[in-house]
Structures are given as C-alpha cells and as structure tokens.
CSV table of C-alpha atoms and ligand atoms in Angstrom, one decimal:
chain,number,residue,atom,x,y,z
A,1276,MET,CA,18.3,12.5,-9.6
A,1277,LYS,CA,14.9,14.6,-9.6
A,1278,LEU,CA,12.1,12.3,-8.6
A,1279,GLY,CA,8.4,12.4,-8.9
A,1280,VAL,CA,6.4,10.2,-6.6
A,1281,PHE,CA,2.4,10.0,-7.1
A,1282,ASP,CA,-0.4,8.7,-5.0
A,1283,SER,CA,-4.3,9.0,-4.8
A,1284,GLY,CA,-3.6,10.7,-1.5
A,1285,ILE,CA,-1.1,10.8,1.4
A,1286,GLY,CA,-0.3,7.1,1.4
A,1287,GLY,CA,2.6,7.4,-0.8
A,1288,LEU,CA,4.2,9.5,1.8
A,1289,THR,CA,5.0,6.0,3.5
A,1290,VAL,CA,7.2,5.3,0.3
A,1291,VAL,CA,8.8,8.6,0.4
A,1292,LYS,CA,9.8,7.8,4.2
A,1293,SER,CA,11.7,4.9,3.0
A,1294,LEU,CA,13.2,6.9,0.1
A,1295,LEU,CA,14.4,9.7,2.5
A,1296,GLU,CA,15.8,7.0,5.1
A,1297,HIS,CA,18.1,5.7,2.1
A,1298,GLN,CA,18.9,9.3,0.8
A,1299,LEU,CA,18.8,8.2,-2.7
A,1300,PHE,CA,17.4,11.6,-4.2
A,1301,GLU,CA,18.2,15.0,-4.6
A,1302,GLU,CA,14.9,16.5,-5.1
A,1303,ILE,CA,11.5,14.9,-4.7
A,1304,ILE,CA,8.2,16.1,-6.1
A,1305,TYR,CA,5.3,14.4,-4.6
A,1306,PHE,CA,1.8,14.8,-5.9
A,1307,GLY,CA,-1.4,13.3,-4.2
A,1308,ASP,CA,-4.6,13.5,-5.9
A,1309,THR,CA,-6.4,14.2,-2.8
A,1310,ALA,CA,-9.6,15.9,-4.6
A,1311,ARG,CA,-10.3,12.5,-6.2
A,1312,VAL,CA,-8.8,9.8,-3.3
A,1313,PRO,CA,-10.0,6.9,-2.9
A,1314,TYR,CA,-8.9,5.4,-6.2
A,1315,GLY,CA,-9.7,1.9,-5.1
A,1316,ILE,CA,-13.4,2.0,-5.6
A,1317,LYS,CA,-13.2,3.3,-9.2
A,1318,ASP,CA,-12.9,1.3,-12.6
A,1319,LYS,CA,-9.8,0.7,-14.6
A,1320,ASN,CA,-10.5,3.5,-17.2
A,1321,THR,CA,-10.9,6.2,-14.5
A,1322,ILE,CA,-7.9,5.0,-12.8
A,1323,ILE,CA,-5.7,5.0,-16.3
A,1324,ARG,CA,-7.1,8.9,-17.1
A,1325,TYR,CA,-6.2,10.0,-13.7
A,1326,ALA,CA,-3.1,8.5,-14.0
A,1327,ILE,CA,-2.2,9.8,-17.3
A,1328,GLU,CA,-3.1,13.3,-15.8
A,1329,ALA,CA,-0.5,12.8,-13.1
A,1330,VAL,CA,1.9,12.0,-15.8
A,1331,GLU,CA,0.9,15.7,-17.5
A,1332,PHE,CA,1.4,17.3,-14.0
A,1333,PHE,CA,4.8,16.0,-13.7
A,1334,LYS,CA,5.9,17.0,-17.2
A,1335,ASN,CA,6.4,20.6,-15.7
A,1336,PHE,CA,9.5,19.3,-13.6
A,1337,GLU,CA,11.8,17.5,-16.1
A,1338,LEU,CA,12.0,14.4,-13.8
A,1339,ASP,CA,14.3,11.5,-14.1
A,1340,LEU,CA,11.9,9.1,-12.7
A,1341,ILE,CA,8.4,8.6,-11.5
A,1342,ILE,CA,7.4,6.1,-8.7
A,1343,VAL,CA,3.9,5.2,-8.7
A,1344,ALA,CA,3.5,5.0,-4.9
A,1345,CYS,CA,-0.1,3.6,-5.3
A,1346,ASN,CA,-0.7,0.0,-5.8
A,1347,THR,CA,-4.2,0.6,-7.3
A,1348,VAL,CA,-2.5,2.7,-10.1
A,1349,SER,CA,0.6,0.5,-10.4
A,1350,ALA,CA,-1.9,-2.5,-11.0
A,1351,TYR,CA,-3.6,-0.8,-13.7
A,1352,ALA,CA,-2.2,2.1,-15.4
A,1353,LEU,CA,1.7,1.5,-15.3
A,1354,GLU,CA,1.8,0.9,-19.3
A,1355,GLU,CA,-0.2,3.8,-20.1
A,1356,MET,CA,1.8,6.0,-17.8
A,1357,ARG,CA,5.0,4.7,-19.5
A,1358,GLU,CA,3.5,5.4,-22.9
A,1359,ASN,CA,2.8,9.3,-22.0
A,1360,SER,CA,5.9,9.8,-19.9
A,1361,THR,CA,9.4,11.1,-20.9
A,1362,CYS,CA,11.0,9.6,-18.0
A,1363,PRO,CA,11.0,6.0,-16.6
A,1364,VAL,CA,7.9,4.8,-14.4
A,1365,ILE,CA,8.1,2.1,-11.9
A,1366,GLY,CA,5.4,1.1,-9.5
A,1367,VAL,CA,4.9,-0.7,-6.1
A,1368,VAL,CA,3.4,-4.0,-7.1
A,1369,GLU,CA,6.7,-5.6,-8.8
A,1370,SER,CA,8.7,-4.6,-5.7
A,1371,GLY,CA,6.3,-5.7,-3.4
A,1372,VAL,CA,6.4,-9.2,-5.1
A,1373,LEU,CA,10.4,-8.6,-5.0
A,1374,ALA,CA,10.4,-7.9,-1.2
A,1375,THR,CA,8.1,-11.2,-0.9
A,1376,SER,CA,10.1,-13.4,-2.5
A,1377,ASN,CA,13.4,-12.3,-0.9
A,1378,ALA,CA,11.7,-12.5,2.7
A,1379,LEU,CA,9.9,-15.9,2.3
A,1380,LYS,CA,12.0,-18.8,1.4
A,1381,ASP,CA,9.0,-21.5,1.9
A,1382,LYS,CA,6.8,-21.2,-1.3
A,1383,ASN,CA,4.0,-22.6,0.8
A,1384,SER,CA,3.9,-19.7,3.4
A,1385,ASN,CA,0.5,-18.5,3.7
A,1386,ILE,CA,0.6,-15.1,2.2
A,1387,LEU,CA,-2.3,-12.5,2.8
A,1388,ILE,CA,-2.8,-9.6,0.3
A,1389,LEU,CA,-4.3,-6.6,1.6
A,1390,GLY,CA,-5.3,-4.0,-0.8
A,1391,THR,CA,-8.0,-1.8,-2.4
A,1392,LYS,CA,-10.9,-3.6,-4.1
A,1393,ALA,CA,-9.2,-2.4,-7.5
A,1394,THR,CA,-6.1,-3.7,-6.7
A,1395,VAL,CA,-7.4,-7.1,-5.2
A,1396,ASN,CA,-9.8,-7.3,-8.4
A,1397,SER,CA,-6.7,-7.1,-10.6
A,1398,LYS,CA,-5.3,-9.9,-9.3
A,1399,ALA,CA,-2.0,-8.1,-10.0
A,1400,TYR,CA,-0.1,-9.5,-6.9
A,1401,GLU,CA,-1.5,-13.2,-7.3
A,1402,THR,CA,-0.5,-13.4,-10.8
A,1403,SER,CA,3.2,-12.2,-10.1
A,1404,LEU,CA,3.4,-14.1,-6.9
A,1405,HIS,CA,2.1,-17.7,-8.7
A,1406,LYS,CA,5.1,-17.0,-11.3
A,1407,GLN,CA,7.4,-16.8,-8.2
A,1408,GLY,CA,6.2,-20.4,-7.4
A,1409,PHE,CA,4.1,-19.0,-4.2
A,1410,ALA,CA,0.7,-20.9,-4.2
A,1411,ASN,CA,-0.8,-20.2,-0.8
A,1412,LEU,CA,-2.3,-17.1,-1.4
A,1413,GLN,CA,-5.3,-15.1,0.0
A,1414,ALA,CA,-6.3,-11.7,-0.8
A,1415,LYS,CA,-8.8,-9.3,1.0
A,1416,ALA,CA,-9.9,-5.9,-0.2
A,1417,THR,CA,-9.7,-3.8,2.9
A,1418,GLY,CA,-10.7,-0.2,1.3
A,1419,LEU,CA,-12.1,1.4,4.6
A,1420,PHE,CA,-8.6,1.6,5.9
A,1421,VAL,CA,-7.9,4.2,3.2
A,1422,PRO,CA,-10.4,7.0,4.5
A,1423,MET,CA,-9.3,6.0,8.1
A,1424,VAL,CA,-5.8,6.7,7.3
A,1425,GLU,CA,-6.7,9.9,5.4
A,1426,GLU,CA,-8.4,10.9,8.4
A,1427,GLY,CA,-5.5,10.5,10.6
A,1428,ILE,CA,-7.1,7.3,12.2
A,1429,TYR,CA,-3.8,5.0,12.7
A,1430,SER,CA,-5.1,3.1,16.2
A,1431,GLY,CA,-8.2,3.0,18.4
A,1432,GLU,CA,-11.6,1.3,18.5
A,1433,ILE,CA,-12.9,2.1,15.1
A,1434,LEU,CA,-9.8,0.5,13.8
A,1435,ASP,CA,-9.8,-2.4,15.8
A,1436,ALA,CA,-13.4,-3.1,14.8
A,1437,THR,CA,-12.7,-2.7,11.4
A,1438,MET,CA,-9.7,-5.4,11.4
A,1439,LYS,CA,-12.2,-7.8,13.3
A,1440,HIS,CA,-14.5,-7.2,10.5
A,1441,TYR,CA,-12.2,-8.0,7.7
A,1442,PHE,CA,-10.1,-10.6,9.4
A,1443,GLN,CA,-11.9,-12.6,12.1
A,1444,ASP,CA,-12.6,-15.5,9.5
A,1445,LEU,CA,-9.1,-15.7,8.3
A,1446,GLU,CA,-6.3,-18.1,9.5
A,1447,VAL,CA,-3.2,-16.1,10.9
A,1448,PRO,CA,-0.8,-15.6,7.8
A,1449,HIS,CA,2.7,-16.1,7.8
A,1450,ALA,CA,2.9,-12.9,5.9
A,1451,VAL,CA,0.9,-9.8,5.1
A,1452,ILE,CA,1.4,-7.8,2.0
A,1453,LEU,CA,0.6,-4.2,2.7
A,1454,GLY,CA,-0.7,-3.9,-0.9
A,1455,CYS,CA,-1.9,-0.4,-0.4
A,1456,THR,CA,0.5,2.4,0.3
A,1457,HIS,CA,-1.9,3.8,3.1
A,1458,PHE,CA,-1.4,0.5,5.2
A,1459,PRO,CA,1.8,1.3,6.3
A,1460,LEU,CA,0.5,3.9,8.5
A,1461,ILE,CA,-1.5,1.6,10.5
A,1462,SER,CA,1.2,-1.2,10.4
A,1463,GLU,CA,1.4,-1.1,14.3
A,1464,ALA,CA,-2.2,-1.6,14.8
A,1465,LEU,CA,-2.0,-4.6,11.9
A,1466,GLN,CA,1.0,-6.1,13.7
A,1467,ASN,CA,-0.6,-6.0,17.0
A,1468,TYR,CA,-3.8,-7.6,15.5
A,1469,PHE,CA,-2.0,-10.7,13.7
A,1470,GLY,CA,0.8,-10.9,16.3
A,1471,LYS,CA,4.4,-10.8,15.9
A,1472,ASN,CA,5.2,-14.2,14.1
A,1473,THR,CA,3.5,-12.6,11.1
A,1474,LEU,CA,5.5,-10.8,8.6
A,1475,LEU,CA,4.3,-7.3,7.4
A,1476,ILE,CA,5.8,-6.5,3.7
A,1477,HIS,CA,5.9,-2.7,3.2
A,1478,SER,CA,5.9,-1.4,-0.4
A,1479,GLY,CA,8.3,1.7,0.8
A,1480,GLU,CA,11.0,-0.7,1.8
A,1481,ALA,CA,10.5,-3.0,-1.2
A,1482,ILE,CA,10.9,-0.2,-3.6
A,1483,VAL,CA,14.4,1.1,-2.3
A,1484,GLU,CA,15.3,-2.7,-2.6
A,1485,GLN,CA,13.9,-2.5,-6.3
A,1486,LEU,CA,15.6,1.0,-7.1
A,1487,LYS,CA,19.2,-0.5,-5.8
A,1488,LYS,CA,18.6,-3.5,-8.2
A,1489,ASN,CA,18.1,-1.4,-11.3
A,1490,PHE,CA,20.1,1.8,-10.7
A,1491,THR,CA,23.5,2.8,-9.3
A,1492,PHE,CA,23.3,5.5,-6.7
A,1493,HIS,CA,26.7,7.5,-6.5
A,1494,THR,CA,25.8,10.2,-4.2
A,1495,LYS,CA,23.9,10.3,-0.8
A,1496,TYR,CA,21.6,13.2,-0.3
A,1497,LYS,CA,21.3,14.1,3.2
A,1498,ASN,CA,18.8,17.3,2.8
A,1499,PRO,CA,17.2,16.6,-0.4
A,1500,GLU,CA,14.8,19.3,-1.7
A,1501,LEU,CA,11.2,18.2,-1.1
A,1502,LYS,CA,7.9,19.8,-2.7
A,1503,PHE,CA,4.4,18.7,-2.2
A,1504,PHE,CA,1.4,19.1,-4.4
A,1505,ALA,CA,-2.2,18.1,-4.0
A,1506,SER,CA,-5.2,18.4,-6.4
A,1507,GLU,CA,-7.1,19.9,-3.2
A,1508,ASN,CA,-6.0,21.3,-0.1
A,1509,PRO,CA,-2.2,20.8,-0.3
A,1510,GLU,CA,-1.9,22.3,3.2
A,1511,ALA,CA,-3.4,19.4,4.8
A,1512,LEU,CA,-1.2,17.2,2.8
A,1513,ARG,CA,1.8,19.1,3.8
A,1514,ASN,CA,1.0,18.8,7.4
A,1515,VAL,CA,0.7,15.3,7.3
A,1516,ALA,CA,4.1,14.9,5.4
A,1517,LYS,CA,5.4,17.1,8.2
A,1518,MET,CA,4.3,14.9,11.0
A,1519,TRP,CA,4.7,11.7,9.0
A,1520,LEU,CA,8.5,12.6,7.7
A,1521,ASN,CA,9.5,14.4,10.8
A,1522,LEU,CA,10.2,17.4,8.6
B,2617,DGL,N1,-2.8,4.4,-1.8
B,2617,DGL,C1,-3.5,3.6,-2.8
B,2617,DGL,C2,-2.8,2.1,-3.0
B,2617,DGL,O1,-1.6,1.8,-2.7
B,2617,DGL,C3,-4.8,3.7,-3.0
B,2617,DGL,C4,-5.6,4.2,-2.1
B,2617,DGL,C5,-7.0,4.6,-2.9
B,2617,DGL,O2,-6.9,5.7,-3.2
B,2617,DGL,O3,-7.9,4.1,-2.7
B,2617,DGL,O4,-3.5,1.5,-3.5
C-alpha cells in the first residue's frame, strides 16, 4: 500500500510515527503545508481550498490511500477531498472518536477536547461523541500550542505558562482528546499538567485502530520508503521528521 499523509505542518508526523510502529505501509509520502501553517485560525473556505490543493499534489504519486493527519482539515474538508481524489481519504476526527469510545466505558466521563479554533468551532468531535452517548464534554481552543510545536518548544516555562492560561479554570478531566496532531508532541507536558489519572487520547494510535477495522493488512513493512515534502523549507520538515521518527 502506498500512502499519502497530509497536515498543515509537522503535526502529522505524530501520526506517521504510529503508522511506522505498526509497519502497515510500503511507502509513505508526507506533505506538510509549512508555508501556510497554521490552518486552525483560517476560515472554512480557505481550509477547503488548501485541502483540495493537497489532493492535487498527491495525484503525482498514484496513492492507494490518503490520511488527513490534521484535525482542522478533517473537520472541514474531508468530503471535498474525497470528491477530488482518485483514492480513499480518511481523517483523524472519526478515529479520535472511535478511540475515545473504546477507552472510556463510562459515558459520564468528563472529556476535554483540545484543538485549534477552527476544529473547536466546527464541533466535529462534540457532534460525533454525543451520538456515542457522551454528554460531559468541554472543548477548548488551544491554538498557541501549534506555533510552539512548530518552533520546537515541547517543554519549559513558556509552555507551562500557556497551559496555565488555558486550563487553570477547568476541572481536571477524565480524558483529554488531543484533537490536533501537533499536540502529541507536548503530551508529556500535558500529562504532567493534568496528572496521571487523566487519559490522553492520541490521533496516531487511534488511526491505526481505525485502519485495522476497515482494511486488511497482510504484510508488515519493516523498512518502508519515506518521502517528505513541504510547501516551504522542506529541509526543516525533514530534520524534525528525522528527530521525531528516529530516522
Ligand atoms: N495539526 C493540525 C490539526 O490537527 C492543525 C494545526 C494548524 O494548522 O493550525 O488540527
């Protein structure tokens, strides 16, 4: 299977990390729209336009599947991407919801959804989680984490102050949905902030669960071919990829 992975920037690498751990694909082509990140502060039409451009880019590669490793795009543009794509397109919101319902047996669990402003405004998670019977939901737009992660800030004073700014008035949740693929890069800091009793739900692991539910994988690929593309400064993206994916 030849896979395309799309994100606005480097966040989708957290999904690639999980995909590599499970050795599901023979070839992975990653595209990060680094020239235009962040998407999470942009409006719906702009997000859709950028997402369709990504589909056009992927047409150069004869892919079998595209994973939209971006919650913001998954929340707004999945349908439009599917209409323009010659291969199936799957997003991370659905898999995040699947992972949440698998992990939490108590429907009254207090769930905090973190995401970009666009993802939170879309209410994509709330809509799907309500259908699964979860009612105790709160969502918080925490977009400042995106440039921090793009900047390589995964811990330290600035991050601590930002977490305090966003979370100090919230009660400690049972679970936090990392509803932005950039956020697993700061999961250690988030786990320390909320404490070990709070479960963090990560899109990357969730998507593997979703893939295994929908497709049959016969072969394990220990050394898949990886190609990284970016709309600006691909070298920087490749460096982060090398570090984060231990390449
Ligand atoms: N990584 C993206 C997401 O999952 C968005 C970051 C952004 O471009 O704002 O939503």
